XYZ file of C-alpha atoms in Angstrom:
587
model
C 3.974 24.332 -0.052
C 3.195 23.485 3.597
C 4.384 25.049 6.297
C 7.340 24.718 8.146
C 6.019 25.458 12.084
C 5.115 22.917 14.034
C 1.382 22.716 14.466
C -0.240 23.398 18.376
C 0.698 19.855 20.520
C -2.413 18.275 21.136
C -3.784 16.533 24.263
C -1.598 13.237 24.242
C -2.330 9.735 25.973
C 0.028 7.241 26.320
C -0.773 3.710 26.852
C 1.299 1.184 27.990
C 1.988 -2.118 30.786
C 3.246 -1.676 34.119
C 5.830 -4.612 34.548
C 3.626 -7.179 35.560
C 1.450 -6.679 31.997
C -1.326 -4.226 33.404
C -1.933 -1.753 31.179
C -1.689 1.879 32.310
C -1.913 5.343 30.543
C -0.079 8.678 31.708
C -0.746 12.332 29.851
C 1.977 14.277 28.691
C 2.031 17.749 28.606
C 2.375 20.361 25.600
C 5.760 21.061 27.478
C 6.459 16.824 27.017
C 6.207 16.424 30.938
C 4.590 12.961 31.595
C 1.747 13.095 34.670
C 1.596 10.559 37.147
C 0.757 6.710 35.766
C -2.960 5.874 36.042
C -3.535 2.002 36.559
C -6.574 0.419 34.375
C -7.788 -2.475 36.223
C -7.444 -6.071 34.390
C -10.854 -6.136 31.651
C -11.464 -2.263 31.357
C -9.077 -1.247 28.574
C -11.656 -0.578 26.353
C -14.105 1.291 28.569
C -10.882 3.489 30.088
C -10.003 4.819 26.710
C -13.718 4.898 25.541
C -14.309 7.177 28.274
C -11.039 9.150 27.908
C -11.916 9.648 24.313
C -15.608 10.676 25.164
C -13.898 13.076 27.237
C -11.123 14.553 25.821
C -10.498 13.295 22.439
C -6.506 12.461 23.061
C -3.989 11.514 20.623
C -3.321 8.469 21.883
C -0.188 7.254 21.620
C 0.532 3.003 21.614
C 3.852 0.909 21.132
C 1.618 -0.540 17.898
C -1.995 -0.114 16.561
C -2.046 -3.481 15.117
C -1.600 -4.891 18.501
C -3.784 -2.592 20.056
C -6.560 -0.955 18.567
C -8.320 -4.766 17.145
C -9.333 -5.214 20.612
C -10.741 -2.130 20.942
C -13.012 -2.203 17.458
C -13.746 -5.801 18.802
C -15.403 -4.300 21.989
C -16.963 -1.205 20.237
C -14.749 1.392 21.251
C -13.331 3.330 18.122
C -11.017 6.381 18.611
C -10.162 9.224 16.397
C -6.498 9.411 16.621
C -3.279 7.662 17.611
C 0.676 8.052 17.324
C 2.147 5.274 16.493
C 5.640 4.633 17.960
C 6.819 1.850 16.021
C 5.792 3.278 12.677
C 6.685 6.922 13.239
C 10.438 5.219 14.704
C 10.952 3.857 11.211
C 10.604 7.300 9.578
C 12.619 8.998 11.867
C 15.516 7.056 12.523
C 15.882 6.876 8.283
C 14.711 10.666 7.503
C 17.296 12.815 6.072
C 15.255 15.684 7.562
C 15.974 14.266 11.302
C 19.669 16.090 12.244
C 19.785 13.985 15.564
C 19.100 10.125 14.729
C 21.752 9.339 17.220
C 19.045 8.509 19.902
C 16.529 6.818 18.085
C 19.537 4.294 16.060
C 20.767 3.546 19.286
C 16.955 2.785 20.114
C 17.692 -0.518 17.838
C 14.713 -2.675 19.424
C 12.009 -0.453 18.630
C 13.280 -0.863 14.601
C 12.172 -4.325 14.628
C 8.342 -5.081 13.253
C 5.610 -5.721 15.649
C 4.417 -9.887 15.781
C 2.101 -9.924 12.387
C -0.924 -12.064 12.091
C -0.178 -15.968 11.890
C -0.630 -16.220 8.304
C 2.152 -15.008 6.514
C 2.138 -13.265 2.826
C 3.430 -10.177 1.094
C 2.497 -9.007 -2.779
C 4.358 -11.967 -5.029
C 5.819 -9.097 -6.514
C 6.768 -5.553 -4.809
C 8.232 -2.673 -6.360
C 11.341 -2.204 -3.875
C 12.188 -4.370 -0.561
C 9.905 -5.129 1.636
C 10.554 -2.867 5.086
C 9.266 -5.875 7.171
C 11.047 -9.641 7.093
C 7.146 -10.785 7.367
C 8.216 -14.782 7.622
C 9.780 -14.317 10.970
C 8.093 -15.783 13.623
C 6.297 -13.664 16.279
C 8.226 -12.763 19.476
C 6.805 -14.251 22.923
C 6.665 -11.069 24.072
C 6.972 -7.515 22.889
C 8.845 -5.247 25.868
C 8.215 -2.078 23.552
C 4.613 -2.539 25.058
C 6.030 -1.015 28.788
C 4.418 2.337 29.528
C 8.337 3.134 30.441
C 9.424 2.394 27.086
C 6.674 4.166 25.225
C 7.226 7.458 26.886
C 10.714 7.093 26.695
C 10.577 6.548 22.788
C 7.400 8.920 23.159
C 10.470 11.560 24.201
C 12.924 10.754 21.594
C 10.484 11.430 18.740
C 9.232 14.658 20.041
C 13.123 15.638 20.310
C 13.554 14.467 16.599
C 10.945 16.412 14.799
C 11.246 19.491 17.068
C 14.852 19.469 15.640
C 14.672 18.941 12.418
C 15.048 20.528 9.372
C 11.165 19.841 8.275
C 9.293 19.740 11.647
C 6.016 20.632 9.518
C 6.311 18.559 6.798
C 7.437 15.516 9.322
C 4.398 16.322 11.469
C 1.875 15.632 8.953
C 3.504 12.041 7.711
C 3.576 10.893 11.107
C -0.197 12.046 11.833
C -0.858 10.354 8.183
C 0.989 6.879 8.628
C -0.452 6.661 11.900
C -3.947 7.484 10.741
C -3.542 4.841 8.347
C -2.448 2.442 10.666
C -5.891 3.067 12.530
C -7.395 2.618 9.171
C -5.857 -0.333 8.138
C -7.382 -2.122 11.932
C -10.969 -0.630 10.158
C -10.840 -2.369 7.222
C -10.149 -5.634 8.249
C -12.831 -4.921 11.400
C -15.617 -3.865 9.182
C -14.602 -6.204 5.795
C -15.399 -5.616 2.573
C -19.278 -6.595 1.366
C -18.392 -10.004 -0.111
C -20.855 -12.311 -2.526
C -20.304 -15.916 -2.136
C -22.578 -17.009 -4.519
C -21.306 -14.344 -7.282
C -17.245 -15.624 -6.392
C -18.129 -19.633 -6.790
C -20.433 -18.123 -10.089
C -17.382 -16.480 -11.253
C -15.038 -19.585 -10.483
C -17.412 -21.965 -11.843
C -17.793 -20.004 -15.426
C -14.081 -19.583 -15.701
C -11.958 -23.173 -14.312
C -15.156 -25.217 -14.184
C -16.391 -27.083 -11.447
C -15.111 -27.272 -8.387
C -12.989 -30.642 -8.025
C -13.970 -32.809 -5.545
C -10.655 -31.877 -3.112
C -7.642 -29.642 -3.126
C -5.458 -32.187 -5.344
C -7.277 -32.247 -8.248
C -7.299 -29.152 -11.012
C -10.000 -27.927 -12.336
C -11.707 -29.025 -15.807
C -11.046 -26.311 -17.847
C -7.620 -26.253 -16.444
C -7.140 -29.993 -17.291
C -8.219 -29.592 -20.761
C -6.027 -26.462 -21.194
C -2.797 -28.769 -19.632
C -3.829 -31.222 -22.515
C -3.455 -28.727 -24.907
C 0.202 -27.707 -23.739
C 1.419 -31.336 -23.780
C 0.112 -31.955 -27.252
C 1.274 -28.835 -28.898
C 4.936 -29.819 -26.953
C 4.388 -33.392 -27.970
C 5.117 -34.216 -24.426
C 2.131 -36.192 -22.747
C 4.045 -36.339 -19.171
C 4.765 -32.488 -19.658
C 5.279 -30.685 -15.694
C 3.586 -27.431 -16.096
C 3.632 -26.273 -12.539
C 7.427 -26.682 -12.250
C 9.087 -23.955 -13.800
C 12.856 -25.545 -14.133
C 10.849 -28.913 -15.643
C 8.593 -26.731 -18.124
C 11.644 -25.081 -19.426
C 13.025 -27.972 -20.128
C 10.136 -29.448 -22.301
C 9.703 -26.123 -24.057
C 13.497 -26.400 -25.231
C 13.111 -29.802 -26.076
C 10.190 -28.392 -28.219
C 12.051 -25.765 -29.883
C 10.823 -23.066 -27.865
C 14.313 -21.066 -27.395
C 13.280 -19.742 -23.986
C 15.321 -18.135 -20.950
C 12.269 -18.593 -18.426
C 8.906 -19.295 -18.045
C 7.387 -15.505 -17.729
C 4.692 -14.769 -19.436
C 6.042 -11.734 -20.773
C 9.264 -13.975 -22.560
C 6.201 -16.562 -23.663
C 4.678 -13.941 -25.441
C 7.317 -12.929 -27.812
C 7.756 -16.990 -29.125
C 4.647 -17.947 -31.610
C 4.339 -21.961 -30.946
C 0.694 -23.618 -31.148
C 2.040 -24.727 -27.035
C 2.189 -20.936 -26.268
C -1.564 -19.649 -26.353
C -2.623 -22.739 -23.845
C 0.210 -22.049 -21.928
C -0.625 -18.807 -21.137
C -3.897 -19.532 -20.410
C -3.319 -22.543 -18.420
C -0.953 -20.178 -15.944
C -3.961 -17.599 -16.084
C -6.311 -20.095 -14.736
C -3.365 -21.266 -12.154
C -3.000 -18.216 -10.859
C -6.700 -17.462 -9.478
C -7.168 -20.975 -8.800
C -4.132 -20.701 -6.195
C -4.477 -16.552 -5.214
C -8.651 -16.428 -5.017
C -10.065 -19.932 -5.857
C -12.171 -22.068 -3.258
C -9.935 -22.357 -0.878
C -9.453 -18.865 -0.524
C -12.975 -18.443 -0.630
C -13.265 -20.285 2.409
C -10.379 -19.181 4.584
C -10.903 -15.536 3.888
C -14.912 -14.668 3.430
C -16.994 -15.384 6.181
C -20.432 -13.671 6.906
C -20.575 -12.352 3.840
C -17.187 -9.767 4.613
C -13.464 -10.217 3.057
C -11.429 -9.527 5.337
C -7.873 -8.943 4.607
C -4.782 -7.846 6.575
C -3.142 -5.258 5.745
C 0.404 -3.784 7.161
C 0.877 0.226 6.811
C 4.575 0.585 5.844
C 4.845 -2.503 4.140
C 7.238 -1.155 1.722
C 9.937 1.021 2.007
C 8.184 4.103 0.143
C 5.202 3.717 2.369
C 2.825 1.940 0.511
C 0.942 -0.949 2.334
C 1.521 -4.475 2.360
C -0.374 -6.921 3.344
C -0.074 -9.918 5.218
C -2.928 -12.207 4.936
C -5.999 -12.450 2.145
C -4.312 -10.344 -0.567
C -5.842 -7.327 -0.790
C -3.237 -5.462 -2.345
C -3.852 -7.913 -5.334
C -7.723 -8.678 -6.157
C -8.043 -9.491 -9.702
C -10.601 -7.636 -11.745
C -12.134 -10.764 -12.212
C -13.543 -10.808 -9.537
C -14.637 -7.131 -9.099
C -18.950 -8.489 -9.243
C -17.974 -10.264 -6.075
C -18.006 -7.321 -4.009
C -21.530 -6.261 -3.767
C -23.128 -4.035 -0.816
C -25.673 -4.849 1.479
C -29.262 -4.716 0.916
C -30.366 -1.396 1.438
C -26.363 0.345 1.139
C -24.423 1.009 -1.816
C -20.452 1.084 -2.609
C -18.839 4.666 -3.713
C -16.074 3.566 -5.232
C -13.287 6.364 -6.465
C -9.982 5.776 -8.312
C -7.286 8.292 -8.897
C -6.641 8.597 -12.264
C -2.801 9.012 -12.830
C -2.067 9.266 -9.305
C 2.086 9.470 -9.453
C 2.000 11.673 -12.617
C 0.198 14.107 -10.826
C 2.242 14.015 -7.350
C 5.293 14.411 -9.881
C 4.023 17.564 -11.189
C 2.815 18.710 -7.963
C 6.706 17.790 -6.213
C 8.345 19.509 -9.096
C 6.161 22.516 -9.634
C 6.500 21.684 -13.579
C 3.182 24.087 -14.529
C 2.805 22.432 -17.943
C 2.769 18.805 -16.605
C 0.164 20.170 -13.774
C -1.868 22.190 -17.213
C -2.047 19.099 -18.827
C -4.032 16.861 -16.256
C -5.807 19.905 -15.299
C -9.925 18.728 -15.378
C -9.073 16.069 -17.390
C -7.146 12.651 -18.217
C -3.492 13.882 -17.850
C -2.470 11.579 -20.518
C -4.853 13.014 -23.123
C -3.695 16.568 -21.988
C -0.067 15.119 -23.160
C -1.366 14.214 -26.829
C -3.438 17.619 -26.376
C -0.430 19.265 -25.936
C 1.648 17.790 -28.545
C 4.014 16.126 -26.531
C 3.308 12.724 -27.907
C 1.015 11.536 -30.475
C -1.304 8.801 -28.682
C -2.624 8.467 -25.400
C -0.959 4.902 -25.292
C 2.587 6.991 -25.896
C 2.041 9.326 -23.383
C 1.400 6.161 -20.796
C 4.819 4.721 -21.950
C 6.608 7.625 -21.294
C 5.010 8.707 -17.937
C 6.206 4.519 -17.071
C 9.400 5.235 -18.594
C 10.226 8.629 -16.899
C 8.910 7.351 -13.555
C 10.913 3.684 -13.584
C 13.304 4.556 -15.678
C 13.566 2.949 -19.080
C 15.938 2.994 -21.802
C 14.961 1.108 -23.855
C 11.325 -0.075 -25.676
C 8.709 2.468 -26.584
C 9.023 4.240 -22.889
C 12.864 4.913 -23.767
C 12.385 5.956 -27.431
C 9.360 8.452 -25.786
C 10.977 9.935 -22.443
C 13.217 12.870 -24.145
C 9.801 14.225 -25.645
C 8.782 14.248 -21.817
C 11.848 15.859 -20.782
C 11.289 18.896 -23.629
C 7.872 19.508 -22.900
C 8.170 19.159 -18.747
C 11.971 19.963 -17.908
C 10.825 20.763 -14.508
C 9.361 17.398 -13.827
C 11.820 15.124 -14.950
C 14.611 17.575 -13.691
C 13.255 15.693 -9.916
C 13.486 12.199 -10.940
C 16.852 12.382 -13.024
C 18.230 14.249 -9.965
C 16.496 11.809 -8.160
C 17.902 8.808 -9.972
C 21.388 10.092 -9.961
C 21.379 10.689 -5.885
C 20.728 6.617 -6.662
C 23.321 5.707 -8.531
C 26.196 7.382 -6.242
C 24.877 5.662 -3.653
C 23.138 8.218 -2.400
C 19.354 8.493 -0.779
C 16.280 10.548 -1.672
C 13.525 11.696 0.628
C 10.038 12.032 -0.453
C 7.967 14.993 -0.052
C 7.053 14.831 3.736
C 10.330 12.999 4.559
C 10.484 9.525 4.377
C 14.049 8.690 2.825
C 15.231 5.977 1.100
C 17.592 3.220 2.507
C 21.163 3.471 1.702
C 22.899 1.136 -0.672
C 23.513 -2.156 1.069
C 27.151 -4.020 1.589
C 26.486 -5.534 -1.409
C 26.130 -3.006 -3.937
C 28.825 -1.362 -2.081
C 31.819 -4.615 -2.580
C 30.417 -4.306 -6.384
C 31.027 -0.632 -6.593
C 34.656 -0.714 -4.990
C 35.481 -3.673 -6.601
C 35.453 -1.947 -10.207
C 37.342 1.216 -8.352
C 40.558 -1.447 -7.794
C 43.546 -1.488 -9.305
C 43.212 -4.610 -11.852
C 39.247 -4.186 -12.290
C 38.277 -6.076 -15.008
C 35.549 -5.015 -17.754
C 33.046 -7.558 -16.027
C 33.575 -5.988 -12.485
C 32.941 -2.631 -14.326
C 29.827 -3.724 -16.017
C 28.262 -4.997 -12.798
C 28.792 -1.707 -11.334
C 27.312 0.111 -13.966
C 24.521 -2.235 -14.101
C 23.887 -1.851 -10.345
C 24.061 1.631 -10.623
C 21.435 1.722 -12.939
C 19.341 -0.352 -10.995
C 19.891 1.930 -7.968
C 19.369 4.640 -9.827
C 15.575 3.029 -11.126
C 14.857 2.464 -7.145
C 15.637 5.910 -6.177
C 14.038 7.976 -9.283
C 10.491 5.656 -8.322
C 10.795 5.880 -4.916
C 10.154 9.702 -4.383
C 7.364 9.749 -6.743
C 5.576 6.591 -5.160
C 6.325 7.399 -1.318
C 5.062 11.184 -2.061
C 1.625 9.200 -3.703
C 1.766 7.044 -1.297
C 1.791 10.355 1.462
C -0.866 11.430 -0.495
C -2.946 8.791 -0.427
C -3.212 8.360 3.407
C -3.915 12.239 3.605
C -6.558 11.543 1.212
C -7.676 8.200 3.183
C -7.537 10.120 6.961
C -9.412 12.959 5.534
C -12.474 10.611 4.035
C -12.269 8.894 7.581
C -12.468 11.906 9.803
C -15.711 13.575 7.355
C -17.622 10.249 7.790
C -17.873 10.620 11.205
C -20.160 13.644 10.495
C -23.085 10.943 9.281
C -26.179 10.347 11.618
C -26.482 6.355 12.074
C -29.159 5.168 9.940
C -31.795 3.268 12.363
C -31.057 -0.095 13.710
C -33.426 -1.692 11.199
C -31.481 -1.125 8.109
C -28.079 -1.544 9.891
C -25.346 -3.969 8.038
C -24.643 -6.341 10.924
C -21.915 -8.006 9.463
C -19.704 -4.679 9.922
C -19.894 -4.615 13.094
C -20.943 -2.569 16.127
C -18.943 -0.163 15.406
C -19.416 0.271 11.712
C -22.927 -1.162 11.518
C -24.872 1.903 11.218
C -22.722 4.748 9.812
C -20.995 4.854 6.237
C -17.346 3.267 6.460
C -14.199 3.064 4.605
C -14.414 -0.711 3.604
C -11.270 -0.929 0.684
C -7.888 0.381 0.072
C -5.323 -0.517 -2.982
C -2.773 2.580 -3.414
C -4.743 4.978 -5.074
C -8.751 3.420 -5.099
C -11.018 3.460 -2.202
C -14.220 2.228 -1.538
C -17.211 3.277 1.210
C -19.547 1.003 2.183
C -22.509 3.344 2.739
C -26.254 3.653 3.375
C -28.193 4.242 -0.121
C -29.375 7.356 1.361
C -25.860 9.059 2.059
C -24.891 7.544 -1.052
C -24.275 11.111 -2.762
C -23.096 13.312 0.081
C -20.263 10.627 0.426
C -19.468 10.671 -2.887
C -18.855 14.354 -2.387
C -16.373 13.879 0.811
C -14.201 11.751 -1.246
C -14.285 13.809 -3.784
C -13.795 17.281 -1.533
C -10.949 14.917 0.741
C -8.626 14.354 -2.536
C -8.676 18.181 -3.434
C -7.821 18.449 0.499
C -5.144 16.497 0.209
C -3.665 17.575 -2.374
C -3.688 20.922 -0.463
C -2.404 19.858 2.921
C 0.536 18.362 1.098
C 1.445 20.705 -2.212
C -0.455 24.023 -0.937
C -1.336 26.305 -3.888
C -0.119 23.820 -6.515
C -2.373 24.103 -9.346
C -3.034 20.258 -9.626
C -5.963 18.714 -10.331
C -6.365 15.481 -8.366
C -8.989 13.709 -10.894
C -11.013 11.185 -9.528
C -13.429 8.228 -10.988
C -16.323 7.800 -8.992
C -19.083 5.041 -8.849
C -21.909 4.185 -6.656
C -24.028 0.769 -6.861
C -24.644 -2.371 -5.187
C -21.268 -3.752 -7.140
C -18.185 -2.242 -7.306
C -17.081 -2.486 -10.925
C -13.521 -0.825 -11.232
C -14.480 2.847 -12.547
């Protein structure tokens, strides 16, 4: 378990604008006395905190790292750590851990998101809300940017963990989300090695050529659509309206409630197989076909953006290229540059292990110990097949009733009582309308107004059954949310421990000579192996060939880190699939 003390303040920096939009920086001292304002002249941002960093290695602490730190890759000036205010804000003013909120609630301005990128887009599908409304337009002007305002907020934080119930614990998932919020600036700065040639291959062999502009489909897309319409016996048959292709599958006989693929699946018609493949084919043409291709690769890099704290449990979002989605289709499209490789690693069961670790269940943590946790469950007799152990880790984590993961969870709860002890708990707190808090102390949201009306109105006198069904129902959804979200925000903790602790060991890595550099990284990432990918529990390095196995090794060494910094002596194995080649095929 980790500790409880607050670790030794470092040497803090906080930027800011004077009111007239100069930016200025003032130190604050371990005691959280601010020094006197130092002015940085108009142009020398980025060689004022290159020199401070040379110097004394600050945490620096911005209003936002998206808005700030860009520049500062842009003009070569990298930095090794940051506080961010708006992101750490969001934790504390929701923790349970936090005793005094007071301060930071009635700080209401510095709750609402940072201007995002111009191009607007969140996963199509997210497990919980989204934390940030990321379709509203960009303020003119962001006034959280005053050096004023920072230190004041810069104050209030301090306060908050100092008094809480978890200062330790706290601590860390600040240092982590901001660390990834540095990250996050990296990846999009340095891009992911991206092959053109292989990604119009890959189109080419799967929808055919590419149509002559944006209007037209595809061939093999066309010839699928004919397919649909003569199986329906429909030749004007909309397949790219949902409410009009429901409509011609009932008229076909097709006894459907919507167009999903998962409902299409359980309906054997000669229109269904086409179907199916005709929506496969839509969706890359529309998420990663040509024009994709040519908004979002350019120099041979991918460059997504990505937003740390998309989601309420702390996994990323992102807004623009989406990253947090890349179909394994197109996996041969990422390819390193001549002369550098791609260490790719993937966590195999990451939340199953974080569960075990969170709930000290010893049998769960045996099972996955130096091996695939889900063959350690057949090993161990508590299901029969590797596929039923998957089911019921699903089913415990999300909650299912019903379906193989239902029939499969009590077996889970008699051979780990420990670990599904936390998520029934968990998914109780839920369904009372209470809130859970992850394992460094991020907490959930509380129920909103409407779940509440639904819940009172089946406690009225007069309630009818339907008023008491929809507050069981929502109950049970509630409770779903809630068991999830402390297993995926704990991952997701994990995972940025994991991600800062690969980032801080690369800097260890002599630049390789200017003759075998990757240009297209850019000067800051040109010469020296660099995180280059993140999706929730896989990362991938973009590395000379000659560090190649000695970076292998830190990734491998930073998850067992992790693990420690978070869960201390917990005997639980985080497993890891690693690759290294020119391509990174999913391990």
């Amino acid at each position: 378990m980790p500790t409880e003390t607050q670790p030794s303040p470092p040497h803090w920096c906080v930027l800011g604008r004077t009111p007239d939009g100069v930016f200025a920086a003032a130190h604050v001292s371990a005691s959280g006395e601010p020094g006197a304002p130092v002015s940085i002249e108009e142009g020398t941002l980025a060689a004022f905190v290159a020199q401070h960093e040379a110097d004394h290695s600050p945490r620096w602490v911005w209003w936002s790292t998206a808005q700030v730190y860009p520049e500062l890759l842009a003009a070569g000036v990298r930095v090794a750590r940051c506080h961010d205010l708006m992101l750490s804000h969001q934790i504390l003013r929701n923790s349970e851990h936090v005793r005094g909120r007071q301060p930071l609630i009635a700080a209401a301005h510095w709750a609402e998101p940072a201007a995002l990128a111009d191009t607007h887009e969140v996963p199509a599908s997210l497990p919980e809300p989204a934390l940030f409304d990321l379709d509203r337009a960009p303020a003119a002007r962001d006034h959280r940017d005053t050096l004023a305002e920072a230190l004041a907020e810069f104050g209030r934080q301090r306060a908050a963990v100092d008094s809480s119930s978890a200062a330790g614990r706290l601590s860390l998932l600040l240092a982590a989300e901001s660390a990834g919020a540095l990250i996050a600036a990296e990846l999009s700065a340095a891009g992911l090695p991206w092959d053109t040639a292989e990604h119009n291959r890959i189109l080419i062999e799967t929808l055919g050529p590419r149509p002559a502009s944006a209007a037209e489909k595809p061939a093999r897309m066309l010839a699928m659509a004919a397919q649909v319409r003569e199986a329906l016996g429909d030749p004007l048959a909309s397949l790219d309206s949902p409410p009009k292709l429901l409509r011609a599958l009932r008229a076909a006989g097709i006894a459907v409630e919507s167009t999903s693929q998962w409902e299409l699946y359980e309906h054997e018609h000669p229109a269904i197989a086409p179907l199916l493949a005709y929506k496969k084919l839509s969706r890359l043409l529309t998420a990663n076909g040509w024009a994709w291709l040519d908004e979002w690769v350019r120099d041979g890099r991918y460059r997504p953006v990505y937003v740390p704290g998309g989601v309420v449990t702390g996994r990323w979002a992102s807004n623009g290229g989406g990253a947090l989605q890349l179909p394994r289709l197109l996996r041969r499209a990422l390819r390193a540059d001549p002369g550098w490789v791609l260490v790719s690693a993937d966590v195999s069961q990451l939340e199953p292990r974080v569960l075990a670790a969170m709930s000290g269940d010893r049998a769960m943590a045996a099972a996955g110990r130096g091996s695939d946790l889900y063959a350690g469950l057949v090993a161990g007799g508590v299901v029969d097949t590797r596929e039923e152990a998957k089911f019921a880790m699903l089913g415990a984590m999300y909650g299912a009733t019903s379906g193989d993961s239902g029939r499969l969870v009590p077996q889970l709860r008699r051979g780990f009582p420990a670990a599904m002890r936390l998520v029934d708990d968990a998914a109780a707190a839920g369904e009372r309308g209470g809130t859970v808090t992850t394992w460094l102390g991020r907490s959930s949201p509380p129920p909103d107004a409407e779940w509440n009306n639904v819940q009172a109105a089946a406690s009225l006198p007069g309630a009818s059954r339907r008023d008491e069904d929809a507050a069981r129902r929502s109950a049970r959804e509630r409770g779903r949310f809630t068991r999830n979200f402390v297993v995926q925000g704990t991952a997701a903790e994990w995972a940025l421990a994991w991600l800062a602790e690969i980032r801080g060991k690369l800097t260890d890595f002599a630049p390789v000579p200017a003759a075998r550099e990757a240009p297209a990284s850019g000067t800051v990432f040109a010469r020296v192996p660099h995180l280059a990918f993140f999706l929730h529990d896989e990362v991938i390095v973009h590395s000379p060939a000659e560090h190649a196995d000695a970076v292998a090794l830190v990734v491998e060494e930073a998850a067992a880190t992790a693990g420690r910094r978070l869960f201390g002596g917990a005997p639980v194995d985080f497993r890891l699939e690693l690759s290294v080649g020119e391509r990174a095929e999913k391990p």
